[in-house]
Coordinates of C-alpha atoms and ligand atoms in Angstrom, one line a residue:
X1 CA 109.7 63.6 77.6
X2 CA 109.1 61.2 80.4
X3 CA 107.4 62.4 83.6
X4 CA 109.9 62.8 86.4
X5 CA 107.2 62.4 89.1
X6 CA 104.0 60.4 88.8
X7 CA 101.5 59.9 91.6
X8 CA 98.7 57.4 91.2
X9 CA 95.7 57.2 93.4
X10 CA 97.6 58.2 96.5
X11 CA 95.9 58.1 99.8
X12 CA 97.6 58.9 103.1
X13 CA 95.5 58.3 106.2
X14 CA 96.3 59.4 109.7
X15 CA 94.1 57.4 112.1
X16 CA 91.5 57.2 109.4
X17 CA 91.7 60.8 108.4
X18 CA 92.7 61.2 104.8
X19 CA 95.3 63.9 104.5
X20 CA 95.7 62.9 100.9
X21 CA 92.7 61.2 99.2
X22 CA 93.1 59.4 95.9
X23 CA 95.4 62.0 94.5
X24 CA 96.7 61.8 91.0
X25 CA 99.6 64.0 89.9
X26 CA 102.2 64.0 87.2
X27 CA 105.0 66.4 86.1
X28 CA 107.5 66.4 83.3
X29 CA 111.2 66.6 83.6
X30 CA 112.4 70.3 83.6
X31 CA 109.0 71.6 84.7
X32 CA 108.4 74.2 87.4
X33 CA 105.2 73.3 89.1
X34 CA 103.5 75.4 91.7
X35 CA 101.1 73.8 94.2
X36 CA 98.6 75.9 96.1
X37 CA 95.7 75.1 98.3
X38 CA 94.0 76.3 101.5
X39 CA 95.4 75.4 104.9
X40 CA 95.1 71.7 105.6
X41 CA 94.7 70.8 101.9
X42 CA 97.5 68.3 102.2
X43 CA 100.4 70.2 100.7
X44 CA 103.0 69.4 103.3
X45 CA 101.9 65.8 103.4
X46 CA 102.3 65.7 99.6
X47 CA 106.0 66.6 100.1
X48 CA 106.4 64.2 103.0
X49 CA 105.3 61.3 101.0
X50 CA 107.6 62.1 98.1
X51 CA 110.6 62.4 100.4
X52 CA 109.7 59.2 102.2
X53 CA 109.0 60.8 105.5
X54 CA 105.4 59.5 105.3
X55 CA 104.4 56.2 103.7
X56 CA 101.4 55.9 101.3
X57 CA 98.4 54.1 102.8
X58 CA 97.3 53.3 99.2
X59 CA 98.6 54.2 95.8
X60 CA 102.0 54.8 94.3
X61 CA 104.7 57.5 94.0
X62 CA 107.1 57.0 91.0
X63 CA 110.2 59.1 90.7
X64 CA 112.2 58.7 87.5
X65 CA 110.0 55.7 86.8
X66 CA 110.8 53.9 90.0
X67 CA 108.3 53.2 92.7
X68 CA 109.5 54.8 95.9
X69 CA 107.6 52.4 98.1
X70 CA 109.5 51.5 101.3
X71 CA 112.6 53.4 100.3
X72 CA 114.1 55.3 103.3
X73 CA 114.2 59.1 103.3
X74 CA 118.0 58.8 102.9
X75 CA 117.8 56.6 99.9
X76 CA 115.2 58.8 98.2
X77 CA 117.4 61.8 98.8
X78 CA 120.4 60.0 97.3
X79 CA 118.2 58.9 94.4
X80 CA 117.8 62.6 93.6
X81 CA 115.0 64.3 95.6
X82 CA 116.2 67.4 97.4
X83 CA 113.9 69.2 99.8
X84 CA 114.1 72.8 101.1
X85 CA 112.3 73.2 104.4
X86 CA 110.6 76.4 105.5
X87 CA 113.2 77.3 108.1
X88 CA 116.8 77.6 106.7
X89 CA 119.2 74.9 107.8
X90 CA 122.6 76.5 107.2
X91 CA 125.7 76.5 109.3
X92 CA 125.5 80.0 110.9
X93 CA 129.1 80.0 112.0
X94 CA 130.5 79.3 108.6
X95 CA 130.5 81.6 105.5
X96 CA 128.2 81.2 102.6
X97 CA 131.2 79.9 100.6
X98 CA 132.0 77.3 103.2
X99 CA 128.4 76.2 103.5
X100 CA 128.3 75.6 99.7
X101 CA 131.6 73.8 99.8
X102 CA 130.2 71.4 102.4
X103 CA 127.1 70.9 100.4
X104 CA 129.1 70.0 97.3
X105 CA 130.7 67.3 99.5
X106 CA 127.7 66.0 101.3
X107 CA 129.0 62.5 101.6
X108 CA 131.9 63.7 103.7
X109 CA 131.5 65.1 107.1
X110 CA 131.7 68.8 107.9
X111 CA 135.2 68.8 109.3
X112 CA 136.7 66.6 106.6
X113 CA 135.3 69.0 104.0
X114 CA 136.6 72.0 105.9
X115 CA 140.2 70.9 106.2
X116 CA 140.5 69.1 102.8
X117 CA 141.7 71.4 100.0
X118 CA 138.8 72.3 97.8
X119 CA 139.3 71.1 94.2
X120 CA 139.4 73.7 91.4
X121 CA 136.2 72.1 89.9
X122 CA 134.4 72.6 93.2
X123 CA 135.7 76.2 93.5
X124 CA 134.1 76.9 90.1
X125 CA 130.9 75.3 91.1
X126 CA 130.7 77.3 94.4
X127 CA 131.6 80.5 92.5
X128 CA 128.8 79.9 90.1
X129 CA 126.3 79.1 92.9
X130 CA 127.3 82.2 94.8
X131 CA 126.5 84.2 91.6
X132 CA 123.2 82.4 91.1
X133 CA 122.0 83.1 94.6
X134 CA 123.3 86.6 94.6
X135 CA 125.7 86.3 97.5
X136 CA 129.0 87.0 95.9
X137 CA 129.5 90.2 97.9
X138 CA 128.7 88.4 101.2
X139 CA 130.5 85.1 100.5
X140 CA 133.0 85.7 103.3
X141 CA 130.9 86.8 106.2
X142 CA 129.3 84.5 108.7
X143 CA 126.0 83.1 107.5
X144 CA 124.5 84.1 110.8
X145 CA 124.8 87.7 109.7
X146 CA 122.7 87.2 106.6
X147 CA 119.1 88.4 106.4
X148 CA 116.3 85.8 106.5
X149 CA 115.9 86.0 102.7
X150 CA 119.7 85.6 102.1
X151 CA 119.7 82.5 104.3
X152 CA 116.9 81.1 102.3
X153 CA 118.8 81.7 99.1
X154 CA 121.9 80.1 100.6
X155 CA 119.9 77.0 101.5
X156 CA 118.5 76.9 98.0
X157 CA 122.1 77.1 96.7
X158 CA 123.2 74.3 99.1
X159 CA 120.3 72.1 97.8
X160 CA 121.3 72.8 94.2
X161 CA 125.0 72.0 95.1
X162 CA 123.9 68.4 95.7
X163 CA 122.5 68.3 92.1
X164 CA 119.1 66.8 92.9
X165 CA 117.0 65.8 89.9
X166 CA 113.9 67.2 91.6
X167 CA 113.8 70.2 94.0
X168 CA 111.0 70.5 96.5
X169 CA 110.5 73.9 98.0
X170 CA 108.0 74.5 100.8
X171 CA 106.8 78.1 101.2
X172 CA 110.0 79.8 100.3
X173 CA 108.8 83.4 100.8
X174 CA 107.1 83.1 104.1
X175 CA 108.4 86.0 106.3
X176 CA 110.4 87.6 103.5
X177 CA 110.2 91.3 102.5
X178 CA 108.5 92.2 99.2
X179 CA 111.9 92.8 97.6
X180 CA 113.3 89.5 98.8
X181 CA 110.2 87.8 97.6
X182 CA 110.6 89.1 94.0
X183 CA 114.3 88.1 94.1
X184 CA 113.4 84.6 95.3
X185 CA 111.0 84.3 92.4
X186 CA 113.8 85.3 90.0
X187 CA 116.1 82.8 91.6
X188 CA 113.6 79.9 91.2
X189 CA 112.9 81.0 87.6
X190 CA 116.6 80.9 86.8
X191 CA 117.0 77.5 88.4
X192 CA 113.9 76.2 86.5
X193 CA 115.9 76.5 83.3
X194 CA 117.9 73.5 84.3
X195 CA 115.9 71.8 87.1
X196 CA 112.6 70.2 87.8
X197 CA 111.1 72.1 90.7
X198 CA 107.9 71.8 92.9
X199 CA 107.1 75.0 94.8
X200 CA 104.4 75.0 97.5
X201 CA 103.2 78.5 98.2
X202 CA 100.5 80.5 99.9
X203 CA 101.5 84.0 98.6
X204 CA 99.4 84.5 95.5
X205 CA 101.3 87.4 94.1
X206 CA 104.5 85.3 94.3
X207 CA 102.7 82.4 92.6
X208 CA 101.7 84.7 89.8
X209 CA 105.3 85.8 89.4
X210 CA 106.7 82.2 88.9
X211 CA 103.8 80.0 87.9
X212 CA 103.5 78.3 84.6
X213 CA 101.3 75.3 85.7
X214 CA 99.5 75.5 89.0
X215 CA 98.0 72.5 90.8
X216 CA 95.3 73.3 93.3
X217 CA 95.0 70.8 96.2
X218 CA 91.8 70.7 98.3
X219 CA 91.0 68.1 101.0
X220 CA 93.8 65.9 99.9
X221 CA 92.8 65.7 96.2
X222 CA 93.6 67.7 93.1
X223 CA 90.8 70.2 92.6
X224 CA 92.1 71.6 89.4
X225 CA 95.2 72.4 87.4
X226 CA 96.2 74.9 84.7
X227 CA 97.6 78.3 84.2
X228 CA 97.4 80.9 87.0
X229 CA 94.6 82.7 85.1
X230 CA 92.7 79.4 84.6
X231 CA 92.8 78.4 88.3
X232 CA 92.2 81.9 89.7
X233 CA 89.0 82.1 87.6
X234 CA 87.8 78.6 88.4
X235 CA 84.7 78.9 90.5
X236 CA 85.7 75.8 92.5
X237 CA 88.9 77.5 93.5
X238 CA 87.2 80.7 94.4
X239 CA 84.7 78.7 96.5
X240 CA 87.5 76.8 98.3
X241 CA 89.4 80.0 99.1
X242 CA 86.3 81.7 100.2
X243 CA 85.6 78.8 102.5
X244 CA 88.7 79.6 104.5
X245 CA 88.0 80.8 108.0
X246 CA 87.5 84.5 107.8
X247 CA 89.7 86.7 110.0
X248 CA 86.7 88.6 111.3
X249 CA 83.4 87.7 112.9
X250 CA 80.5 86.3 110.9
X251 CA 78.4 89.4 111.6
X252 CA 81.2 91.7 110.5
X253 CA 81.8 89.7 107.4
X254 CA 78.1 89.9 106.5
X255 CA 78.1 93.6 106.9
X256 CA 81.2 94.0 104.8
X257 CA 79.7 91.9 102.1
X258 CA 76.5 93.9 102.0
X259 CA 78.5 97.2 101.9
X260 CA 80.9 96.0 99.2
X261 CA 78.0 94.5 97.1
X262 CA 76.3 97.9 97.3
X263 CA 79.5 99.7 96.2
X264 CA 79.6 97.3 93.2
X265 CA 75.9 97.4 92.5
X266 CA 76.0 99.7 89.4
X267 CA 78.8 97.7 87.9
X268 CA 80.5 100.8 86.6
X269 CA 83.3 100.9 89.2
X270 CA 86.9 101.3 87.9
X271 CA 89.4 98.6 89.1
X272 CA 91.4 101.3 90.9
X273 CA 88.4 102.6 92.7
X274 CA 87.4 99.0 93.6
X275 CA 90.8 98.5 95.2
X276 CA 90.5 101.7 97.2
X277 CA 87.1 100.6 98.5
X278 CA 88.4 97.2 99.4
X279 CA 91.5 98.6 101.1
X280 CA 89.4 101.1 103.2
X281 CA 86.9 98.4 104.2
X282 CA 89.6 95.9 105.1
X283 CA 91.4 98.6 107.0
X284 CA 88.3 99.3 109.1
X285 CA 87.8 95.6 110.1
X286 CA 91.2 94.1 110.4
X287 CA 94.1 95.1 112.7
X288 CA 97.4 94.2 111.1
X289 CA 98.6 94.4 107.5
X290 CA 98.5 90.6 106.9
X291 CA 94.9 90.3 108.1
X292 CA 93.9 93.3 106.0
X293 CA 95.4 91.7 102.9
X294 CA 93.7 88.4 103.7
X295 CA 90.4 90.2 104.1
X296 CA 90.9 92.2 100.9
X297 CA 91.5 89.0 99.0
X298 CA 88.4 87.4 100.6
X299 CA 86.3 90.3 99.5
X300 CA 87.8 90.5 96.0
X301 CA 87.1 86.8 95.5
X302 CA 83.6 87.2 96.8
X303 CA 82.9 90.1 94.5
X304 CA 84.4 88.2 91.6
X305 CA 81.4 86.0 91.7
X306 CA 78.2 87.5 90.5
X307 CA 76.7 88.6 93.8
X308 CA 73.5 90.3 94.7
X309 CA 72.7 92.0 98.0
X310 CA 70.0 89.5 98.8
X311 CA 72.4 86.6 99.6
Ligands
LIG1 P1 98.8 71.9 104.3 O1 100.3 71.8 104.3 O2 98.2 72.0 103.0 O3 98.3 73.0 105.2 P2 99.0 69.3 105.7 O4 99.6 68.4 104.7 O5 100.0 69.9 106.7 O6 98.3 70.5 105.0 O7 97.8 68.6 106.5 C1 96.7 68.1 105.9 C2 95.8 67.5 106.9 O8 96.3 66.4 107.5 C3 95.5 68.5 108.1 O9 94.2 68.4 108.4 C4 96.4 68.0 109.2 O10 95.9 68.3 110.4 C5 96.5 66.5 108.9 N1 97.7 65.9 109.3 C6 99.0 66.2 108.8 N2 99.9 65.5 109.4 C7 99.3 64.7 110.3 C8 99.7 63.7 111.2 N3 101.0 63.4 111.3 N4 98.8 63.1 112.0 C9 97.5 63.5 111.9 N5 97.0 64.4 111.1 C10 97.9 65.0 110.3
LIG2 MG1 101.9 73.0 105.1

């Protein structure tokens, strides 16, 4: 099968700073590709350059074999690239069904699509979409009353309604509950059966749920690529994620590392015990749940390397 998206030697400079730096990337039609990378790695810029929001400084982006150079955002969208932003952009005063009907008719304006009778084909499409995104029971309430997660699903549905050839999804589970996160993963997996999708995400558990091939970006380049297991065990990836700014002071981090290395020292610790130790330590040093999780991950990565107390 031909690649749907090919990126050759792509550099994007902002006043000399290279947000993307000689990046090479390729994905096949029908693939679900997950892109991860620490803050500032260039993930959002990557999407911006595919959608035409940002122009390459050097290199080339080819979509369905065509160079996107100097095509407007609008043209690229009509050519089949659909992007889901982090914040949902749905019409809050309309119902999910009405939102989807408008999305099916994106060439017409909102009012025209509202007052025009909906064709039976469209009705079927909308019905199918409501089922896919799990909003059948809420199809007739105002979208403003939906939860954050439900709004995200509605927007994904609206994107799909426009039948793009490539779906770009930026951090779909930021701010969602655990349950909504799992459901979002299920939704993307079901869409992946018939779509090419790029998902950018920070939440590792979520990435593990959906990922087949993961691309790791770092400083604007591709650091590595492979299955979730491959990339998670890649020392370069561990290094890069360790290099992220710690949520606690250097002194505290040093102390924590010594204590956790000591706990690990005899090497006979069971994984469950290890998790308990990490949780307790993180709980002592970080205030809120998110920081604690971040710290837990930092320590886990640190201890995954062969460490001794001396360093
Ligand atoms: P990510 O999404 O992986 O966190 P971004 O693509 O947003 O990373 O940013 C990559 C780098 O490029 C960051 O250091 C960011 O500050 C910089 N950057 C992004 N957009 C601009 C811009 N318009 N002007 C200047 N610098 C930018
Ligand atoms: Mg970003």
